[in-house]
mmCIF file of C-alpha atoms in Angstrom:
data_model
loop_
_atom_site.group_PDB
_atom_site.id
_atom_site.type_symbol
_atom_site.label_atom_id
_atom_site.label_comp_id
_atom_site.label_asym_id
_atom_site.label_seq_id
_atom_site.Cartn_x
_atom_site.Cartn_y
_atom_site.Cartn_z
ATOM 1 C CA UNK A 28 5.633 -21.764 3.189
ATOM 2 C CA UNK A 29 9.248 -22.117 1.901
ATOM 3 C CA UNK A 30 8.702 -19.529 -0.609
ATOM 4 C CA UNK A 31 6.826 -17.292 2.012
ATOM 5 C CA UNK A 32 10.098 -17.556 4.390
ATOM 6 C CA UNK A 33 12.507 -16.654 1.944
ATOM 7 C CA UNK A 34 10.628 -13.904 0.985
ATOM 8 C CA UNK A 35 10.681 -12.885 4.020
ATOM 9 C CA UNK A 36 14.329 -13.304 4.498
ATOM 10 C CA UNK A 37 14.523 -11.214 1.116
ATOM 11 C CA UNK A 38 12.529 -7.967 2.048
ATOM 12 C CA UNK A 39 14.802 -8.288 5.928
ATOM 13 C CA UNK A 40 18.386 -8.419 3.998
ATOM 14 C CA UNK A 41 17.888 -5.822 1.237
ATOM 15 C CA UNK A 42 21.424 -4.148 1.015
ATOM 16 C CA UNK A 43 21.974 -0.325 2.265
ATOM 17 C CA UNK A 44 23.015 1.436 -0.916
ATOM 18 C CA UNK A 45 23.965 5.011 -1.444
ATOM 19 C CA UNK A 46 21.571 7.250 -2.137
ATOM 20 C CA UNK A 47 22.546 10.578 -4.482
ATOM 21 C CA UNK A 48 22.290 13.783 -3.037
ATOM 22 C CA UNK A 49 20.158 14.847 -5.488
ATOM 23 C CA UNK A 50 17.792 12.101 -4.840
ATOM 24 C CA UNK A 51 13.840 12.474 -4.375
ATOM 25 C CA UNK A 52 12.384 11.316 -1.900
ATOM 26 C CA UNK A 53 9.070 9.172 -1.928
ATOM 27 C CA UNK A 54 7.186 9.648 1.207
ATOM 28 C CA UNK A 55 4.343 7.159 2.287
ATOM 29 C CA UNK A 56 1.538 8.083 4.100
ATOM 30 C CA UNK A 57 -1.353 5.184 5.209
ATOM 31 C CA UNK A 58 -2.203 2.390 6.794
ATOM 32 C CA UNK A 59 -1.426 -1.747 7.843
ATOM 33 C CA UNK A 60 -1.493 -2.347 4.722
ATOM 34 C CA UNK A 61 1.504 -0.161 3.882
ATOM 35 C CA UNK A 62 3.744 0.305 6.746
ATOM 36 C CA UNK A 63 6.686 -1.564 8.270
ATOM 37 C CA UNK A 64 6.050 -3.671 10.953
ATOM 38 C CA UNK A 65 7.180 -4.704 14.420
ATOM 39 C CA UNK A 66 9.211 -7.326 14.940
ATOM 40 C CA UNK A 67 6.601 -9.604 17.134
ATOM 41 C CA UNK A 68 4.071 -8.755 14.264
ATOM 42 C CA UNK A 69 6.075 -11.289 11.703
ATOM 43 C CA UNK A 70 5.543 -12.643 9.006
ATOM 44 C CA UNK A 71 3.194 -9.251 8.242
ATOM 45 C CA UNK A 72 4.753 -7.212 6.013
ATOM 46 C CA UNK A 73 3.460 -3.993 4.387
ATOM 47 C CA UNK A 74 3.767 -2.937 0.570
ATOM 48 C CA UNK A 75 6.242 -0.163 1.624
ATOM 49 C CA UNK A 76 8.823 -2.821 2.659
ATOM 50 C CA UNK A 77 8.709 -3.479 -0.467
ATOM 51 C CA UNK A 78 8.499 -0.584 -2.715
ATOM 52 C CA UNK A 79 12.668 0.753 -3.023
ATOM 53 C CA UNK A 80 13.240 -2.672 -4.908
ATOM 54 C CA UNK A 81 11.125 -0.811 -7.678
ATOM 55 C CA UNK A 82 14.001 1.778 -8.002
ATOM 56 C CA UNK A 83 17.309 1.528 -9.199
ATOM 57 C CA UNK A 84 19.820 2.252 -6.870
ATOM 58 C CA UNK A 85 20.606 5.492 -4.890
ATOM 59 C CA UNK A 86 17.466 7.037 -6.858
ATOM 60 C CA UNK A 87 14.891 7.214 -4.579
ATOM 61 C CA UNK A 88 14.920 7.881 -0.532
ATOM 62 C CA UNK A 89 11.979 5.917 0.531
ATOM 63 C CA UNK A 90 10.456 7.443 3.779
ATOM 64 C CA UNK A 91 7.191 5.161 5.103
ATOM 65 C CA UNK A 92 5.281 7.048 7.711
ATOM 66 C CA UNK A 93 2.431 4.695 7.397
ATOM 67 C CA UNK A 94 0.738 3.413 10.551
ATOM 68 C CA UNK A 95 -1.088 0.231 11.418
ATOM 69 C CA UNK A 96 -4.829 0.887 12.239
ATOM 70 C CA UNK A 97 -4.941 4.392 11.164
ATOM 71 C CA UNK A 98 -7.493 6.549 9.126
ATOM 72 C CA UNK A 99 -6.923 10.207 7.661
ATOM 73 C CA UNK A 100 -8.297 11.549 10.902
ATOM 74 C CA UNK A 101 -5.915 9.712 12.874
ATOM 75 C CA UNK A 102 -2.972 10.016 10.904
ATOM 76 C CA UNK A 103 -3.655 14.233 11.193
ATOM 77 C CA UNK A 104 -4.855 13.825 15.261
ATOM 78 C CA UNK A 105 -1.602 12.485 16.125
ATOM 79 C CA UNK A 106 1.041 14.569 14.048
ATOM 80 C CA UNK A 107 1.708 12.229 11.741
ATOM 81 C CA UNK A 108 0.616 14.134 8.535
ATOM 82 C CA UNK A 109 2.685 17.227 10.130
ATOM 83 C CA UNK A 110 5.615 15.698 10.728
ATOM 84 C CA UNK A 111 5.111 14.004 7.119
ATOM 85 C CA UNK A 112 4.768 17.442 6.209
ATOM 86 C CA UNK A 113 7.903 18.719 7.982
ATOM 87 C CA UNK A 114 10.378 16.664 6.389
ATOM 88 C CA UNK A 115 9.517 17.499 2.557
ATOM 89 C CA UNK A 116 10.861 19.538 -0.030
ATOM 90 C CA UNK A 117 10.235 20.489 -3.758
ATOM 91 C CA UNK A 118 10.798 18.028 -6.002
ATOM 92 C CA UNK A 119 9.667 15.098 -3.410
ATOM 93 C CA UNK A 120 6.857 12.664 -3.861
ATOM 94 C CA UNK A 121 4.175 11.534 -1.244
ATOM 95 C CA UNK A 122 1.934 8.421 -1.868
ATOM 96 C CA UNK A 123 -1.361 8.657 -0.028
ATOM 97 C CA UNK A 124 -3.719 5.232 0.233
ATOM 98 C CA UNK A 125 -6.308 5.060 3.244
ATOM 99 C CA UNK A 126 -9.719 3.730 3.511
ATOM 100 C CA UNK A 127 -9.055 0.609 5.113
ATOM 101 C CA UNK A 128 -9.868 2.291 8.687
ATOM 102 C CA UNK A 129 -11.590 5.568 7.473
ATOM 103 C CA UNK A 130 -14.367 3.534 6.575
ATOM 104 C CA UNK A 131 -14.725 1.253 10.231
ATOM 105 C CA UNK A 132 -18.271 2.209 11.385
ATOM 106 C CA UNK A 133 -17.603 -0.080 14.140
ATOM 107 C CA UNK A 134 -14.340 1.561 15.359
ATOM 108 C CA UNK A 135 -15.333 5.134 16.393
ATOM 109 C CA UNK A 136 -11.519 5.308 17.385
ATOM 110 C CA UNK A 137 -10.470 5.315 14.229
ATOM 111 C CA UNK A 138 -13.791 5.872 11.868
ATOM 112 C CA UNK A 139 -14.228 8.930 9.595
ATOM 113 C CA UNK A 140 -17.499 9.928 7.812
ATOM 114 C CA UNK A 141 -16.904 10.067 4.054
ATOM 115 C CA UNK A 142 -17.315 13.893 3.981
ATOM 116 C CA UNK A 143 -14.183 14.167 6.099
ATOM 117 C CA UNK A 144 -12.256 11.146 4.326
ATOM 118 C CA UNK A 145 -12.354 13.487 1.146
ATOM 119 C CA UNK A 146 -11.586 16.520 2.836
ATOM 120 C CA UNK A 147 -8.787 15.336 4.512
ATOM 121 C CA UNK A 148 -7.366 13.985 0.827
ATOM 122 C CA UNK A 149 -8.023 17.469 -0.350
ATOM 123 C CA UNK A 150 -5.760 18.862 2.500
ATOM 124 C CA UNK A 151 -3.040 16.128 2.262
ATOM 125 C CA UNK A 152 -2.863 17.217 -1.554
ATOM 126 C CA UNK A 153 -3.033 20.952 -1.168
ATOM 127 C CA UNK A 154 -0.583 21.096 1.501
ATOM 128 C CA UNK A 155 2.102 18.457 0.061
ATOM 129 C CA UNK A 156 1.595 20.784 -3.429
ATOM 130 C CA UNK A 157 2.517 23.942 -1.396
ATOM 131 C CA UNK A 158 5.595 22.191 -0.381
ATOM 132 C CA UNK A 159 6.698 21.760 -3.860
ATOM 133 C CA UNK A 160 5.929 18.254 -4.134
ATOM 134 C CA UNK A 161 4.250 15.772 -6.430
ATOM 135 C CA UNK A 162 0.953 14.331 -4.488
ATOM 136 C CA UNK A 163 -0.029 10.660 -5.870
ATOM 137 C CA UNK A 164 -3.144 9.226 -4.568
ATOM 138 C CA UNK A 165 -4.361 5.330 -4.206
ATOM 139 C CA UNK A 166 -7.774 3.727 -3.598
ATOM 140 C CA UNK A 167 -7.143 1.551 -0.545
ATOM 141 C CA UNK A 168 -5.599 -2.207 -1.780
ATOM 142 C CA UNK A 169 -8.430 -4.648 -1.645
ATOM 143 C CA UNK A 170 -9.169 -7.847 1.556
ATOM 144 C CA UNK A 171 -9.398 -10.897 0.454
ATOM 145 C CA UNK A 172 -13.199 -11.375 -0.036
ATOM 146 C CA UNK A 173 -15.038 -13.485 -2.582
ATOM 147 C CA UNK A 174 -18.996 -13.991 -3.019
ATOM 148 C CA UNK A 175 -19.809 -17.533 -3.460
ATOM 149 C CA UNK A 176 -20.011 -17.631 -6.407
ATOM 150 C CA UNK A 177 -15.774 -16.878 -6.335
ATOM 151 C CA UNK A 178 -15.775 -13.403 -7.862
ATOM 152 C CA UNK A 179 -13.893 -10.800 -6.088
ATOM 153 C CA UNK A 180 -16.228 -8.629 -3.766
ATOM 154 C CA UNK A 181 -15.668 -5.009 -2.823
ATOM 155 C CA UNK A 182 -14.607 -4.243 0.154
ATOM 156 C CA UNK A 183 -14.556 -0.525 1.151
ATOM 157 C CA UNK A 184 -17.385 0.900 -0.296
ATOM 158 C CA UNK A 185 -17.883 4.452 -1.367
ATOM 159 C CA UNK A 186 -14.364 5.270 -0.244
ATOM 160 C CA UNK A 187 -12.708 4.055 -3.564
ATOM 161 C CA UNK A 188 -14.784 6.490 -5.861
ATOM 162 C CA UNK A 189 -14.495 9.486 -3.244
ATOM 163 C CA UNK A 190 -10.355 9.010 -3.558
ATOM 164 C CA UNK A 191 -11.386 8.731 -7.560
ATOM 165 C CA UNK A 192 -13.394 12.454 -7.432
ATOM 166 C CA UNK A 193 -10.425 13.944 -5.430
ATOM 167 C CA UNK A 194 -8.226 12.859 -8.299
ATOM 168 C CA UNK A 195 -10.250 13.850 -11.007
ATOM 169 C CA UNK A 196 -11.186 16.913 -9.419
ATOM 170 C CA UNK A 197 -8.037 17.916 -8.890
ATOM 171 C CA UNK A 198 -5.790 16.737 -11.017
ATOM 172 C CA UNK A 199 -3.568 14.607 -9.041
ATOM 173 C CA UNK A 200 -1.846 11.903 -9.935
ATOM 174 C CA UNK A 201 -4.163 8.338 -9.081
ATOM 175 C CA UNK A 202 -3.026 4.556 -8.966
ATOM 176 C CA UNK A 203 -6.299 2.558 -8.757
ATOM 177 C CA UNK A 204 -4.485 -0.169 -5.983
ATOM 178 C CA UNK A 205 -8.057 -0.815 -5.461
ATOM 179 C CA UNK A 206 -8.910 -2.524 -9.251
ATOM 180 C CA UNK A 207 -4.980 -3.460 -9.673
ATOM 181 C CA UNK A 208 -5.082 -5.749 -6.517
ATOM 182 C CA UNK A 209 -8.799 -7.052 -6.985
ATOM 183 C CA UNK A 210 -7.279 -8.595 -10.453
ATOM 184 C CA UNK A 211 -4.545 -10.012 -8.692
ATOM 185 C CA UNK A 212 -7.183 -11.661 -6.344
ATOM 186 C CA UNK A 213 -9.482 -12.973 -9.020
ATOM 187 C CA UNK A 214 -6.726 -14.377 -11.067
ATOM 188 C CA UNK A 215 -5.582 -16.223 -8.057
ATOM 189 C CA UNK A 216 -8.872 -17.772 -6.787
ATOM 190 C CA UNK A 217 -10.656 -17.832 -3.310
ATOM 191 C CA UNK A 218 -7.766 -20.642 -2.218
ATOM 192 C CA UNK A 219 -4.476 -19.871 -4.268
ATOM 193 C CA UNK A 220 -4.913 -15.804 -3.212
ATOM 194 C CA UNK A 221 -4.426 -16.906 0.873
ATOM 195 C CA UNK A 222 -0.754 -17.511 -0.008
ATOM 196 C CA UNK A 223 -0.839 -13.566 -0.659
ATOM 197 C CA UNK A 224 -2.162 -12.621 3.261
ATOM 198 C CA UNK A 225 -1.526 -13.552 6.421
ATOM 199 C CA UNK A 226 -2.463 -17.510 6.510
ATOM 200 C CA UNK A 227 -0.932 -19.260 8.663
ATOM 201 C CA UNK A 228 -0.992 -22.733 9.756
ATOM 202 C CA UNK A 229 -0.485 -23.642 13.760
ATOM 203 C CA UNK A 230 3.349 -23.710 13.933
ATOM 204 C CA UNK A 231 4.020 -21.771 11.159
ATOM 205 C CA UNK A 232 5.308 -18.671 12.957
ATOM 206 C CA UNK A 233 6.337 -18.505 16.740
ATOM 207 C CA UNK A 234 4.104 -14.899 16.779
ATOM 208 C CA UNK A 235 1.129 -16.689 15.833
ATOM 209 C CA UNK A 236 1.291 -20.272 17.653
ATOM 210 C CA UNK A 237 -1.978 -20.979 16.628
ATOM 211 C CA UNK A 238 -2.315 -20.093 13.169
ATOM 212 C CA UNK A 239 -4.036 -17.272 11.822
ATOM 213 C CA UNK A 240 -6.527 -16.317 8.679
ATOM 214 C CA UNK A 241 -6.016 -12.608 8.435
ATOM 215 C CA UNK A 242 -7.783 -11.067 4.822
ATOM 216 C CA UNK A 243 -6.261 -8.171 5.230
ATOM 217 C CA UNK A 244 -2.844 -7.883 6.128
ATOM 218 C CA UNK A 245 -0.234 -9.153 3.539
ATOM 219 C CA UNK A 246 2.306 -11.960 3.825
ATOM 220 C CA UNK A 247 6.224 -10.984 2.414
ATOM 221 C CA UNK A 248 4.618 -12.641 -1.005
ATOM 222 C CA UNK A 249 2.070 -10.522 -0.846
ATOM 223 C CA UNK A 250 3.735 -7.435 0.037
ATOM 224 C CA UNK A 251 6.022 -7.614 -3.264
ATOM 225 C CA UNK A 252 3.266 -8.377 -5.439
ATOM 226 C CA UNK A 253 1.290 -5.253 -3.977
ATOM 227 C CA UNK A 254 4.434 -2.894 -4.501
ATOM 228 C CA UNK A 255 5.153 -4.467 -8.186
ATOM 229 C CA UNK A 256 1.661 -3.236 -8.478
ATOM 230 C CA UNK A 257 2.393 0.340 -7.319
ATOM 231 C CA UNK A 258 5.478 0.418 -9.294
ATOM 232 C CA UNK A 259 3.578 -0.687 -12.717
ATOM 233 C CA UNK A 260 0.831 2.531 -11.616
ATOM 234 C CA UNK A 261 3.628 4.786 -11.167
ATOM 235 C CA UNK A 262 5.268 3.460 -14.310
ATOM 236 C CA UNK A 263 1.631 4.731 -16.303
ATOM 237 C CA UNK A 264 1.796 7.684 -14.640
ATOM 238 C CA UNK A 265 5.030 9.618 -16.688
ATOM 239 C CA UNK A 266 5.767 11.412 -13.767
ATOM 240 C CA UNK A 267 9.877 12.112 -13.386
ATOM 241 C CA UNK A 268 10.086 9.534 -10.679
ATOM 242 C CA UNK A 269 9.109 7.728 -13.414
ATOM 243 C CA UNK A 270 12.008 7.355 -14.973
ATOM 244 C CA UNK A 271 14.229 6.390 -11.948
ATOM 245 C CA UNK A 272 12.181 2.754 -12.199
ATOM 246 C CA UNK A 273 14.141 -0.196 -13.067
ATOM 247 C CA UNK A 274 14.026 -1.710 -16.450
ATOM 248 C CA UNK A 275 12.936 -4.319 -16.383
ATOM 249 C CA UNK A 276 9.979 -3.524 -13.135
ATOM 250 C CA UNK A 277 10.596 -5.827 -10.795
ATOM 251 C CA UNK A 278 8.224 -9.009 -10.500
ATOM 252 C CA UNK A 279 5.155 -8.578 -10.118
ATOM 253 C CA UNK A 280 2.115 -11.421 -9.216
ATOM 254 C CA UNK A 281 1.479 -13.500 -12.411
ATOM 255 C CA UNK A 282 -2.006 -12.442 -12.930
ATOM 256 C CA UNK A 283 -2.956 -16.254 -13.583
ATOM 257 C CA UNK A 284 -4.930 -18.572 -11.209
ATOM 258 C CA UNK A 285 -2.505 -20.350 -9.272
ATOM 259 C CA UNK A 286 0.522 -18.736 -10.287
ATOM 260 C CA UNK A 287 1.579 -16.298 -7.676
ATOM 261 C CA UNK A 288 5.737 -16.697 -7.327
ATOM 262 C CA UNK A 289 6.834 -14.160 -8.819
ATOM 263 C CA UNK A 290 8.134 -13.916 -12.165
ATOM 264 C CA UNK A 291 10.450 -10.993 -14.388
ATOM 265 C CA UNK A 292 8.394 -9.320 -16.748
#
């Protein structure tokens, strides 16, 4: 848990640098999985957190809109894809991964039929192109879920391909989170991959008195290693943004059971 906590303390002390007035700016739209969190919702921490270590400084404005617990639908119900919308300009980016809630059959709050998952990506892409930006799209990040036999299951169905058609289709820009974090998982192993999410002993954190097993949600270790992962994808993609990466990447997860502090490249 050492490790975990000074992770922690890592992504929370991050220093304020200046950002050039020319700068881009990367917008994030999505879920839990991405966004910052509360204070009483420690030691959670989403990718986004995470993702402005990727850039060298005063590059890149990072803007995270993401949202715990919500799908496309959601995100566009309550004026969150609008205001997104609102605040960008040519020459700005905006990453879009959901699926995670989109696909919740059992949440009708939040649930959206795969017809409407994919036309909402079409509209987030249209509309973010019309503003003179670059859309990039992601298949959701995987849970934590093996099949007993310790293989990596999938977790979110048909939604992964349907962000895959949209990209293809299209022509936008696609990370595959989805297969990038599933190797992460399977070179880590049913046990070793917990230290990645949201296990926590009783006494570990004061939010969480009694210890929690959350396969979804990331721990500060796990954030980094997610946006490393993000950062290599965007790396692949020879987009201008890029170029304002840091060379080396920052660390990302060893892909090698039992080896998940991070490491330089």
């Amino acid at each position: 848990m050492r490790t975990i906590a000074l992770l922690a303390l890592w992504l929370g002390g991050l220093p304020t640098n200046a950002i050039a007035v020319d700068a881009p700016t990367l917008h994030l739209a999505g879920d839990s999985t991405i966004a910052a969190k509360r204070a009483e919702k420690r030691p959670e921490t989403g990718w986004g957190e995470a993702i402005g270590e990727a850039f060298a400084d005063g590059r890149v404005r990072i803007d995270n809109r993401a949202m715990n617990g919500r799908s496309t639908r959601t995100f566009i119900d309550e004026g969150r894809w609008q205001a997104l919308l609102d605040s960008v300009v040519a020459g700005d980016y905006v990453l879009i991964q959901f699926g995670h809630n989109d696909q919740s059959r059992n949440k009708p709050d939040r649930y959206t039929p795969p017809a409407d998952y994919r036309s909402n990506l079409e509209r987030f892409v249209d509309q973010a192109r019309a503003r003179g930006a670059t859309a990039i799209l992601l298949t959701p990040v995987a849970r934590r879920r093996f099949d007993p036999a310790g293989a990596v299951a999938h977790s979110h169905g048909e939604y992964p391909d349907i962000v895959r058609a949209v990209a293809a289709e299209r022509e936008v820009a696609l990370i595959d989170l989805e297969r990038r974090s599933e190797a992460v998982l399977a070179s880590q192993g049913a046990e070793d991959s917990k230290r990645l999410f949201l296990w926590l002993r009783p006494g570990d954190s004061a939010n969480y008195p009694e210890g929690l097993q959350d396969d979804t949600h990331f721990s500060p270790l796990g954030a980094r290693c997610m946006a490393a992962e993000v950062a290599d994808g965007l790396r692949s993609l020879r987009l201008p943004l890029s170029r304002m990466l840091k060379r080396p990447l920052p660390a990302r997860c060893l892909r090698a059971r039992g080896a998940v502090t991070p490491s330089p490249r």
